[in-house]
PDB file of C-alpha atoms in Angstrom:
ATOM      1  CA  MET A 193     -26.712  73.571 -30.999  1.00 89.00           C
ATOM      2  CA  GLN A 194     -29.906  74.840 -32.624  1.00 94.00           C
ATOM      3  CA  ILE A 195     -30.161  76.553 -36.466  1.00 96.00           C
ATOM      4  CA  VAL A 196     -32.768  78.713 -37.220  1.00 97.00           C
ATOM      5  CA  THR A 197     -33.293  80.844 -40.308  1.00 97.00           C
ATOM      6  CA  LYS A 198     -35.948  84.041 -40.630  1.00 97.00           C
ATOM      7  CA  ASP A 199     -36.600  84.735 -44.299  1.00 97.00           C
ATOM      8  CA  LEU A 200     -33.267  83.778 -45.440  1.00 97.00           C
ATOM      9  CA  GLU A 201     -32.543  84.396 -49.292  1.00 97.00           C
ATOM     10  CA  TYR A 202     -29.276  83.984 -51.384  1.00 97.00           C
ATOM     11  CA  VAL A 203     -28.732  85.283 -54.516  1.00 97.00           C
ATOM     12  CA  TYR A 204     -25.841  84.401 -56.737  1.00 95.00           C
ATOM     13  CA  GLN A 205     -23.663  86.925 -58.359  1.00 92.00           C
ATOM     14  CA  LYS A 206     -26.151  89.646 -56.845  1.00 90.00           C
ATOM     15  CA  GLY A 207     -26.020  92.993 -58.615  1.00 88.00           C
ATOM     16  CA  THR A 208     -24.710  91.732 -62.003  1.00 93.00           C
ATOM     17  CA  PRO A 209     -26.615  90.567 -65.106  1.00 93.00           C
ATOM     18  CA  PHE A 210     -26.153  86.918 -64.067  1.00 93.00           C
ATOM     19  CA  GLU A 211     -27.635  87.362 -60.784  1.00 94.00           C
ATOM     20  CA  LYS A 212     -29.846  84.274 -59.769  1.00 94.00           C
ATOM     21  CA  ARG A 213     -32.368  83.848 -56.805  1.00 95.00           C
ATOM     22  CA  ALA A 214     -31.251  80.176 -55.242  1.00 96.00           C
ATOM     23  CA  LEU A 215     -33.343  80.602 -51.924  1.00 97.00           C
ATOM     24  CA  PHE A 216     -36.009  82.756 -50.480  1.00 96.00           C
ATOM     25  CA  HIS A 217     -38.415  82.762 -48.003  1.00 96.00           C
ATOM     26  CA  ILE A 218     -36.709  80.083 -45.778  1.00 97.00           C
ATOM     27  CA  ASN A 219     -38.029  79.563 -42.326  1.00 97.00           C
ATOM     28  CA  VAL A 220     -37.112  76.641 -40.551  1.00 96.00           C
ATOM     29  CA  THR A 221     -35.912  75.458 -37.242  1.00 96.00           C
ATOM     30  CA  ILE A 222     -33.395  72.470 -36.812  1.00 96.00           C
ATOM     31  CA  PRO A 223     -33.421  71.731 -33.122  1.00 95.00           C
ATOM     32  CA  SER A 224     -30.408  70.397 -30.860  1.00 94.00           C
ATOM     33  CA  HIS A 225     -30.047  66.502 -31.103  1.00 94.00           C
ATOM     34  CA  SER A 226     -32.648  66.268 -33.880  1.00 96.00           C
ATOM     35  CA  TYR A 227     -32.224  64.247 -37.203  1.00 97.00           C
ATOM     36  CA  THR A 228     -33.573  66.453 -40.109  1.00 97.00           C
ATOM     37  CA  ALA A 229     -33.321  65.228 -43.814  1.00 97.00           C
ATOM     38  CA  VAL A 230     -33.525  67.839 -46.769  1.00 97.00           C
ATOM     39  CA  ILE A 231     -35.337  66.340 -50.061  1.00 96.00           C
ATOM     40  CA  GLY A 232     -35.978  68.160 -53.234  1.00 94.00           C
ATOM     41  CA  HIS A 233     -35.120  67.682 -56.768  1.00 90.00           C
ATOM     42  CA  THR A 234     -31.869  68.992 -58.523  1.00 88.00           C
ATOM     43  CA  GLY A 235     -31.722  72.597 -58.412  1.00 89.00           C
ATOM     44  CA  SER A 236     -34.374  72.913 -55.445  1.00 94.00           C
ATOM     45  CA  GLY A 237     -31.982  74.772 -53.195  1.00 94.00           C
ATOM     46  CA  LYS A 238     -30.933  71.933 -51.147  1.00 94.00           C
ATOM     47  CA  SER A 239     -26.826  72.380 -51.768  1.00 91.00           C
ATOM     48  CA  THR A 240     -27.382  76.250 -51.252  1.00 95.00           C
ATOM     49  CA  LEU A 241     -29.312  76.186 -47.821  1.00 96.00           C
ATOM     50  CA  LEU A 242     -26.660  73.188 -47.004  1.00 94.00           C
ATOM     51  CA  GLN A 243     -23.730  75.782 -47.275  1.00 93.00           C
ATOM     52  CA  HIS A 244     -25.472  78.318 -45.095  1.00 94.00           C
ATOM     53  CA  LEU A 245     -25.457  76.077 -42.108  1.00 94.00           C
ATOM     54  CA  ASN A 246     -21.936  76.313 -41.500  1.00 89.00           C
ATOM     55  CA  GLY A 247     -21.146  79.757 -42.880  1.00 88.00           C
ATOM     56  CA  LEU A 248     -19.645  78.576 -46.266  1.00 90.00           C
ATOM     57  CA  LEU A 249     -22.191  80.914 -47.526  1.00 92.00           C
ATOM     58  CA  GLN A 250     -23.515  84.097 -46.127  1.00 92.00           C
ATOM     59  CA  PRO A 251     -27.195  85.342 -46.753  1.00 95.00           C
ATOM     60  CA  THR A 252     -27.886  88.099 -49.072  1.00 95.00           C
ATOM     61  CA  GLY A 253     -31.376  88.684 -47.105  1.00 95.00           C
ATOM     62  CA  GLY A 254     -32.644  87.902 -44.277  1.00 96.00           C
ATOM     63  CA  GLU A 255     -30.534  85.816 -41.449  1.00 95.00           C
ATOM     64  CA  ILE A 256     -29.554  82.438 -40.381  1.00 95.00           C
ATOM     65  CA  ARG A 257     -28.753  81.934 -36.475  1.00 93.00           C
ATOM     66  CA  ILE A 258     -26.210  79.106 -35.923  1.00 92.00           C
ATOM     67  CA  GLY A 259     -26.301  78.639 -32.010  1.00 90.00           C
ATOM     68  CA  ASP A 260     -25.437  81.962 -30.296  1.00 89.00           C
ATOM     69  CA  LEU A 261     -24.288  83.653 -33.839  1.00 88.00           C
ATOM     70  CA  THR A 262     -26.631  85.322 -36.121  1.00 90.00           C
ATOM     71  CA  VAL A 263     -25.144  85.909 -39.536  1.00 89.00           C
ATOM     72  CA  THR A 264     -27.213  88.542 -41.883  1.00 89.00           C
ATOM     73  CA  SER A 265     -26.441  90.324 -45.191  1.00 86.00           C
ATOM     74  CA  GLU A 266     -25.841  93.480 -43.288  1.00 80.00           C
ATOM     75  CA  LYS A 267     -23.726  92.450 -40.378  1.00 67.00           C
ATOM     76  CA  LYS A 268     -21.394  89.585 -41.449  1.00 66.00           C
ATOM     77  CA  GLY A 269     -21.032  87.017 -38.673  1.00 61.00           C
ATOM     78  CA  LYS A 270     -17.755  87.014 -36.746  1.00 67.00           C
ATOM     79  CA  GLY A 271     -16.661  83.578 -35.184  1.00 69.00           C
ATOM     80  CA  LEU A 272     -17.566  81.948 -38.100  1.00 79.00           C
ATOM     81  CA  LYS A 273     -14.414  79.800 -37.748  1.00 80.00           C
ATOM     82  CA  GLY A 274     -15.787  78.390 -34.761  1.00 80.00           C
ATOM     83  CA  ILE A 275     -18.925  77.443 -36.394  1.00 87.00           C
ATOM     84  CA  ARG A 276     -17.304  75.914 -38.639  1.00 86.00           C
ATOM     85  CA  GLN A 277     -15.828  73.688 -35.968  1.00 86.00           C
ATOM     86  CA  LYS A 278     -19.039  72.803 -34.572  1.00 92.00           C
ATOM     87  CA  VAL A 279     -21.093  72.158 -37.744  1.00 94.00           C
ATOM     88  CA  GLY A 280     -19.126  70.009 -39.906  1.00 93.00           C
ATOM     89  CA  ILE A 281     -19.909  69.162 -43.383  1.00 93.00           C
ATOM     90  CA  VAL A 282     -19.524  65.844 -45.348  1.00 92.00           C
ATOM     91  CA  PHE A 283     -19.752  66.397 -48.784  1.00 89.00           C
ATOM     92  CA  GLN A 284     -20.637  64.163 -51.649  1.00 88.00           C
ATOM     93  CA  PHE A 285     -17.487  61.841 -52.172  1.00 90.00           C
ATOM     94  CA  PRO A 286     -15.542  63.341 -48.977  1.00 88.00           C
ATOM     95  CA  GLU A 287     -12.467  60.833 -50.103  1.00 90.00           C
ATOM     96  CA  HIS A 288     -11.706  63.250 -52.958  1.00 89.00           C
ATOM     97  CA  GLN A 289     -10.605  65.792 -50.434  1.00 87.00           C
ATOM     98  CA  LEU A 290      -7.968  63.260 -48.845  1.00 91.00           C
ATOM     99  CA  PHE A 291      -4.415  64.925 -49.330  1.00 92.00           C
ATOM    100  CA  GLU A 292      -1.923  64.166 -46.695  1.00 92.00           C
ATOM    101  CA  GLU A 293       0.555  61.285 -46.815  1.00 93.00           C
ATOM    102  CA  THR A 294      -0.934  59.310 -43.707  1.00 96.00           C
ATOM    103  CA  VAL A 295      -4.505  58.717 -42.319  1.00 96.00           C
ATOM    104  CA  GLU A 296      -3.195  60.243 -38.901  1.00 96.00           C
ATOM    105  CA  LYS A 297      -2.121  63.099 -40.736  1.00 95.00           C
ATOM    106  CA  ASP A 298      -5.094  63.739 -42.879  1.00 96.00           C
ATOM    107  CA  ILE A 299      -7.568  63.377 -39.679  1.00 96.00           C
ATOM    108  CA  CYS A 300      -5.329  65.657 -37.792  1.00 96.00           C
ATOM    109  CA  PHE A 301      -5.412  68.443 -40.248  1.00 94.00           C
ATOM    110  CA  GLY A 302      -9.077  69.898 -39.127  1.00 92.00           C
ATOM    111  CA  PRO A 303      -8.596  70.049 -35.214  1.00 94.00           C
ATOM    112  CA  MET A 304      -5.083  71.233 -35.866  1.00 94.00           C
ATOM    113  CA  ASN A 305      -6.463  73.932 -37.829  1.00 90.00           C
ATOM    114  CA  PHE A 306      -8.715  74.920 -34.967  1.00 89.00           C
ATOM    115  CA  GLY A 307      -5.951  75.077 -32.274  1.00 91.00           C
ATOM    116  CA  ALA A 308      -5.466  71.549 -30.973  1.00 93.00           C
ATOM    117  CA  THR A 309      -2.043  70.587 -30.346  1.00 95.00           C
ATOM    118  CA  GLU A 310      -0.175  67.771 -31.939  1.00 94.00           C
ATOM    119  CA  GLU A 311      -0.791  65.100 -29.360  1.00 95.00           C
ATOM    120  CA  GLU A 312      -4.213  66.346 -28.889  1.00 96.00           C
ATOM    121  CA  ALA A 313      -5.028  65.945 -32.557  1.00 95.00           C
ATOM    122  CA  ARG A 314      -3.539  62.399 -32.575  1.00 95.00           C
ATOM    123  CA  GLN A 315      -5.737  61.431 -29.633  1.00 96.00           C
ATOM    124  CA  GLN A 316      -8.894  62.942 -31.434  1.00 96.00           C
ATOM    125  CA  ALA A 317      -7.896  61.032 -34.445  1.00 96.00           C
ATOM    126  CA  LYS A 318      -7.726  57.703 -32.958  1.00 95.00           C
ATOM    127  CA  THR A 319     -11.241  58.428 -31.176  1.00 95.00           C
ATOM    128  CA  ALA A 320     -12.696  59.561 -34.866  1.00 95.00           C
ATOM    129  CA  LEU A 321     -11.082  56.638 -36.466  1.00 95.00           C
ATOM    130  CA  LYS A 322     -13.011  54.152 -33.990  1.00 93.00           C
ATOM    131  CA  LEU A 323     -16.156  56.141 -34.378  1.00 92.00           C
ATOM    132  CA  VAL A 324     -16.052  55.326 -38.161  1.00 93.00           C
ATOM    133  CA  GLY A 325     -15.256  51.548 -37.465  1.00 92.00           C
ATOM    134  CA  LEU A 326     -11.609  51.412 -38.638  1.00 93.00           C
ATOM    135  CA  SER A 327      -8.433  49.867 -36.986  1.00 93.00           C
ATOM    136  CA  GLU A 328      -5.596  52.362 -35.407  1.00 93.00           C
ATOM    137  CA  GLU A 329      -3.274  50.063 -37.629  1.00 93.00           C
ATOM    138  CA  LEU A 330      -4.456  52.132 -40.399  1.00 95.00           C
ATOM    139  CA  LEU A 331      -3.153  55.616 -38.943  1.00 95.00           C
ATOM    140  CA  ASN A 332       0.389  55.296 -40.284  1.00 94.00           C
ATOM    141  CA  LYS A 333      -0.781  53.946 -44.029  1.00 95.00           C
ATOM    142  CA  SER A 334      -1.441  56.287 -46.896  1.00 95.00           C
ATOM    143  CA  PRO A 335      -4.972  56.842 -47.450  1.00 94.00           C
ATOM    144  CA  PHE A 336      -4.661  56.341 -50.772  1.00 94.00           C
ATOM    145  CA  ASP A 337      -3.788  52.508 -50.346  1.00 94.00           C
ATOM    146  CA  LEU A 338      -7.140  51.962 -48.842  1.00 93.00           C
ATOM    147  CA  SER A 339     -10.317  50.715 -50.500  1.00 91.00           C
ATOM    148  CA  GLY A 340     -12.958  53.182 -51.393  1.00 88.00           C
ATOM    149  CA  GLY A 341     -15.152  52.371 -48.355  1.00 89.00           C
ATOM    150  CA  GLN A 342     -11.919  52.700 -46.255  1.00 92.00           C
ATOM    151  CA  MET A 343     -11.209  56.285 -47.757  1.00 93.00           C
ATOM    152  CA  ARG A 344     -14.663  57.506 -47.192  1.00 92.00           C
ATOM    153  CA  ARG A 345     -14.673  56.658 -43.602  1.00 93.00           C
ATOM    154  CA  VAL A 346     -11.222  58.209 -43.039  1.00 95.00           C
ATOM    155  CA  ALA A 347     -12.785  61.621 -44.508  1.00 94.00           C
ATOM    156  CA  ILE A 348     -15.797  61.451 -42.299  1.00 94.00           C
ATOM    157  CA  ALA A 349     -12.972  60.665 -39.303  1.00 95.00           C
ATOM    158  CA  GLY A 350     -11.442  63.605 -40.321  1.00 95.00           C
ATOM    159  CA  VAL A 351     -14.718  66.168 -39.716  1.00 94.00           C
ATOM    160  CA  LEU A 352     -15.404  63.901 -36.658  1.00 95.00           C
ATOM    161  CA  ALA A 353     -12.154  64.655 -35.117  1.00 95.00           C
ATOM    162  CA  MET A 354     -13.385  68.205 -34.738  1.00 93.00           C
ATOM    163  CA  ASN A 355     -16.146  66.984 -32.354  1.00 92.00           C
ATOM    164  CA  PRO A 356     -18.776  68.958 -34.258  1.00 94.00           C
ATOM    165  CA  ASP A 357     -22.237  69.272 -32.483  1.00 94.00           C
ATOM    166  CA  ILE A 358     -24.016  69.178 -35.947  1.00 95.00           C
ATOM    167  CA  LEU A 359     -22.884  66.924 -38.714  1.00 95.00           C
ATOM    168  CA  VAL A 360     -24.388  68.246 -42.327  1.00 95.00           C
ATOM    169  CA  LEU A 361     -24.469  65.095 -44.866  1.00 95.00           C
ATOM    170  CA  ASP A 362     -24.775  66.055 -48.503  1.00 93.00           C
ATOM    171  CA  GLU A 363     -25.558  62.683 -50.238  1.00 92.00           C
ATOM    172  CA  PRO A 364     -23.117  60.521 -47.776  1.00 91.00           C
ATOM    173  CA  THR A 365     -23.638  57.303 -49.603  1.00 90.00           C
ATOM    174  CA  ALA A 366     -23.451  58.358 -53.274  1.00 88.00           C
ATOM    175  CA  GLY A 367     -21.537  55.882 -55.245  1.00 88.00           C
ATOM    176  CA  LEU A 368     -21.693  53.239 -52.815  1.00 87.00           C
ATOM    177  CA  ASP A 369     -22.955  49.630 -53.090  1.00 89.00           C
ATOM    178  CA  PRO A 370     -26.366  48.645 -51.138  1.00 89.00           C
ATOM    179  CA  ARG A 371     -24.232  47.075 -48.219  1.00 90.00           C
ATOM    180  CA  GLY A 372     -22.060  50.167 -48.068  1.00 89.00           C
ATOM    181  CA  ARG A 373     -24.999  52.712 -47.885  1.00 90.00           C
ATOM    182  CA  THR A 374     -26.414  50.763 -45.110  1.00 92.00           C
ATOM    183  CA  GLU A 375     -23.205  50.574 -43.370  1.00 91.00           C
ATOM    184  CA  ILE A 376     -22.459  54.128 -43.405  1.00 92.00           C
ATOM    185  CA  MET A 377     -26.110  55.231 -42.714  1.00 94.00           C
ATOM    186  CA  GLU A 378     -26.334  52.902 -39.704  1.00 95.00           C
ATOM    187  CA  MET A 379     -22.948  54.506 -38.332  1.00 93.00           C
ATOM    188  CA  PHE A 380     -24.473  58.168 -38.620  1.00 94.00           C
ATOM    189  CA  TYR A 381     -27.510  57.216 -36.863  1.00 95.00           C
ATOM    190  CA  GLN A 382     -25.326  55.422 -33.972  1.00 93.00           C
ATOM    191  CA  LEU A 383     -23.401  58.949 -33.789  1.00 92.00           C
ATOM    192  CA  TYR A 384     -26.695  60.807 -33.371  1.00 94.00           C
ATOM    193  CA  GLN A 385     -28.222  58.206 -30.840  1.00 94.00           C
ATOM    194  CA  GLU A 386     -25.109  57.435 -28.740  1.00 90.00           C
ATOM    195  CA  LYS A 387     -23.075  60.766 -29.193  1.00 89.00           C
ATOM    196  CA  GLY A 388     -26.132  63.293 -29.128  1.00 89.00           C
ATOM    197  CA  ILE A 389     -24.900  64.886 -32.466  1.00 93.00           C
ATOM    198  CA  SER A 390     -27.508  66.504 -34.775  1.00 95.00           C
ATOM    199  CA  ILE A 391     -27.834  65.349 -38.348  1.00 97.00           C
ATOM    200  CA  VAL A 392     -28.667  67.407 -41.253  1.00 97.00           C
ATOM    201  CA  LEU A 393     -29.130  64.711 -43.967  1.00 96.00           C
ATOM    202  CA  VAL A 394     -29.334  66.033 -47.757  1.00 95.00           C
ATOM    203  CA  THR A 395     -30.608  63.117 -49.780  1.00 93.00           C
ATOM    204  CA  HIS A 396     -32.284  61.773 -53.092  1.00 90.00           C
ATOM    205  CA  SER A 397     -33.130  58.643 -51.240  1.00 91.00           C
ATOM    206  CA  MET A 398     -36.717  58.353 -49.692  1.00 93.00           C
ATOM    207  CA  GLU A 399     -35.774  55.267 -47.987  1.00 92.00           C
ATOM    208  CA  GLU A 400     -32.990  56.907 -46.188  1.00 93.00           C
ATOM    209  CA  ALA A 401     -35.119  59.918 -45.016  1.00 95.00           C
ATOM    210  CA  SER A 402     -38.225  57.788 -44.218  1.00 94.00           C
ATOM    211  CA  LYS A 403     -35.973  55.441 -42.014  1.00 93.00           C
ATOM    212  CA  TYR A 404     -33.801  57.644 -40.095  1.00 95.00           C
ATOM    213  CA  ALA A 405     -35.165  61.403 -39.815  1.00 96.00           C
ATOM    214  CA  ASP A 406     -37.481  62.832 -37.305  1.00 95.00           C
ATOM    215  CA  SER A 407     -38.575  65.557 -39.322  1.00 97.00           C
ATOM    216  CA  ILE A 408     -38.467  66.372 -43.277  1.00 97.00           C
ATOM    217  CA  ILE A 409     -38.114  69.258 -45.277  1.00 97.00           C
ATOM    218  CA  ILE A 410     -38.980  69.510 -48.896  1.00 97.00           C
ATOM    219  CA  MET A 411     -37.196  72.100 -51.014  1.00 96.00           C
ATOM    220  CA  HIS A 412     -39.010  73.149 -54.450  1.00 95.00           C
ATOM    221  CA  LYS A 413     -37.802  75.886 -56.429  1.00 95.00           C
ATOM    222  CA  GLY A 414     -35.671  77.536 -53.875  1.00 96.00           C
ATOM    223  CA  THR A 415     -38.085  77.736 -50.980  1.00 97.00           C
ATOM    224  CA  VAL A 416     -39.782  75.410 -48.443  1.00 97.00           C
ATOM    225  CA  TYR A 417     -42.409  73.728 -50.009  1.00 96.00           C
ATOM    226  CA  LYS A 418     -43.341  71.427 -46.984  1.00 96.00           C
ATOM    227  CA  LYS A 419     -41.976  70.126 -43.650  1.00 96.00           C
ATOM    228  CA  GLY A 420     -43.322  67.415 -41.412  1.00 96.00           C
ATOM    229  CA  THR A 421     -42.524  64.065 -39.833  1.00 96.00           C
ATOM    230  CA  PRO A 422     -41.786  61.163 -42.460  1.00 95.00           C
ATOM    231  CA  LYS A 423     -45.353  59.994 -41.562  1.00 93.00           C
ATOM    232  CA  GLU A 424     -46.832  63.381 -42.426  1.00 94.00           C
ATOM    233  CA  ILE A 425     -44.829  64.181 -45.588  1.00 95.00           C
ATOM    234  CA  PHE A 426     -45.135  60.651 -47.024  1.00 93.00           C
ATOM    235  CA  SER A 427     -49.014  60.559 -46.312  1.00 90.00           C
ATOM    236  CA  SER A 428     -49.563  62.508 -49.727  1.00 88.00           C
ATOM    237  CA  PRO A 429     -47.307  60.326 -52.072  1.00 88.00           C
ATOM    238  CA  ALA A 430     -49.095  61.598 -55.155  1.00 86.00           C
ATOM    239  CA  GLU A 431     -48.185  65.134 -54.207  1.00 91.00           C
ATOM    240  CA  LEU A 432     -44.638  64.359 -53.903  1.00 92.00           C
ATOM    241  CA  ILE A 433     -44.703  62.296 -57.271  1.00 88.00           C
ATOM    242  CA  ASP A 434     -46.454  65.321 -59.017  1.00 89.00           C
ATOM    243  CA  LEU A 435     -43.164  67.531 -57.436  1.00 89.00           C
ATOM    244  CA  GLY A 436     -40.678  64.862 -59.500  1.00 88.00           C
ATOM    245  CA  LEU A 437     -39.798  63.204 -56.100  1.00 91.00           C
ATOM    246  CA  ASP A 438     -39.490  59.540 -55.557  1.00 90.00           C
ATOM    247  CA  VAL A 439     -41.683  57.892 -52.501  1.00 91.00           C
ATOM    248  CA  PRO A 440     -40.113  54.744 -50.295  1.00 93.00           C
ATOM    249  CA  GLU A 441     -40.235  51.652 -52.038  1.00 92.00           C
ATOM    250  CA  SER A 442     -42.829  50.473 -49.505  1.00 94.00           C
ATOM    251  CA  VAL A 443     -44.917  53.266 -50.095  1.00 92.00           C
ATOM    252  CA  ARG A 444     -45.030  52.528 -54.018  1.00 91.00           C
ATOM    253  CA  PHE A 445     -45.983  49.016 -53.516  1.00 94.00           C
ATOM    254  CA  GLN A 446     -48.730  49.794 -51.517  1.00 93.00           C
ATOM    255  CA  LEU A 447     -50.066  52.332 -53.717  1.00 91.00           C
ATOM    256  CA  LYS A 448     -50.235  49.732 -56.555  1.00 93.00           C
ATOM    257  CA  LEU A 449     -51.429  47.247 -54.017  1.00 94.00           C
ATOM    258  CA  GLU A 450     -54.321  49.392 -52.909  1.00 93.00           C
ATOM    259  CA  ASP A 451     -55.066  50.361 -56.661  1.00 92.00           C
ATOM    260  CA  LYS A 452     -55.144  46.583 -57.549  1.00 93.00           C
ATOM    261  CA  ILE A 453     -57.700  45.680 -54.745  1.00 93.00           C
ATOM    262  CA  GLY A 454     -59.544  49.141 -55.011  1.00 93.00           C
ATOM    263  CA  LYS A 455     -59.469  49.617 -51.237  1.00 91.00           C
ATOM    264  CA  GLU A 456     -57.105  51.495 -48.832  1.00 91.00           C
ATOM    265  CA  ILE A 457     -54.695  49.187 -46.777  1.00 92.00           C
ATOM    266  CA  ALA A 458     -53.652  51.817 -44.022  1.00 91.00           C
ATOM    267  CA  GLU A 459     -51.663  54.892 -43.593  1.00 89.00           C
ATOM    268  CA  PRO A 460     -48.708  54.788 -45.879  1.00 89.00           C
ATOM    269  CA  SER A 461     -46.205  52.164 -44.719  1.00 93.00           C
ATOM    270  CA  LEU A 462     -42.347  53.768 -44.361  1.00 92.00           C
ATOM    271  CA  SER A 463     -40.713  50.394 -44.117  1.00 91.00           C
ATOM    272  CA  ILE A 464     -41.028  47.100 -45.777  1.00 92.00           C
ATOM    273  CA  ASP A 465     -41.582  45.244 -42.083  1.00 92.00           C
ATOM    274  CA  GLU A 466     -44.214  47.898 -41.611  1.00 94.00           C
ATOM    275  CA  LEU A 467     -45.884  47.198 -45.076  1.00 95.00           C
ATOM    276  CA  VAL A 468     -46.116  43.318 -44.034  1.00 95.00           C
ATOM    277  CA  GLU A 469     -47.610  44.034 -40.732  1.00 95.00           C
ATOM    278  CA  ASN A 470     -50.324  46.421 -42.277  1.00 95.00           C
ATOM    279  CA  ILE A 471     -51.334  43.842 -44.954  1.00 95.00           C
ATOM    280  CA  PHE A 472     -51.492  41.091 -42.602  1.00 94.00           C
ATOM    281  CA  ALA A 473     -53.845  43.723 -40.227  1.00 94.00           C
ATOM    282  CA  TYR A 474     -55.688  44.354 -43.520  1.00 93.00           C
ATOM    283  CA  ILE A 475     -56.153  40.610 -44.333  1.00 92.00           C
ATOM    284  CA  LYS A 476     -57.369  39.823 -40.666  1.00 91.00           C
ATOM    285  CA  ARG A 477     -59.869  42.787 -40.771  1.00 91.00           C
ATOM    286  CA  VAL A 478     -61.226  41.320 -43.950  1.00 89.00           C
ATOM    287  CA  ASN A 479     -61.477  37.817 -42.645  1.00 91.00           C
ATOM    288  CA  GLU A 480     -63.331  38.806 -39.306  1.00 86.00           C
ATOM    289  CA  LYS A 481     -66.034  40.736 -41.586  1.00 73.00           C
TER     290      LYS A 481
END
């Protein structure tokens, strides 16, 4: 399922003295089976854009096409419930949205809300729990008796049980320790690779954006500032820093090293492994002269 926006605009409390333009002139395409990262500082419009991707918000101007459905300010899209099944959103701290007395009931809530029978929902719950790396033994336990990491995985399983084509992730690793962040991000990447689920990742982590995404969209003051591959985006680190954004740790280290020796080593290295390779290649070139 592809998502396309055309001059998308959103104004909060439009027509009142308190109106505030949050989005304008948004023109982006999120292809089927893609991994897109959306970055930008707080207040740049990332979360507002995110809520348009499955119809939680509807445009005040322009349009957004989600699969075969087009939503505009004049003509509200019908069938948004079906879109919300196909485009699942995992908000920050999704474990705070758990509410049922057992893990199984919590995961089954979404599928049953979209018309699945109880038996179908139970089967989907088992499958989803396996996808997030948890045992079926947890199905009859209270979600509130689980660890924080397990609770988050159960909440994510509730979204996956609806079999979405697109998964929108809003800072999915917030509050997790480094190991937990890595495990969660690897889990999503595996879903992207093996299940064909498209991922839209909203993140402040430049490491996550550079490591996992095919393409990156930079939001700034309510509109798209720049878009491109990770290599294209991080090839101008000074530009990102001027915008108040961070760059991957490997890029920061390379900039400091290049400043120290007064020479450019290579294109920006998007990972520590790539940085090591580029440093060794640079040393080899110097020694061969």
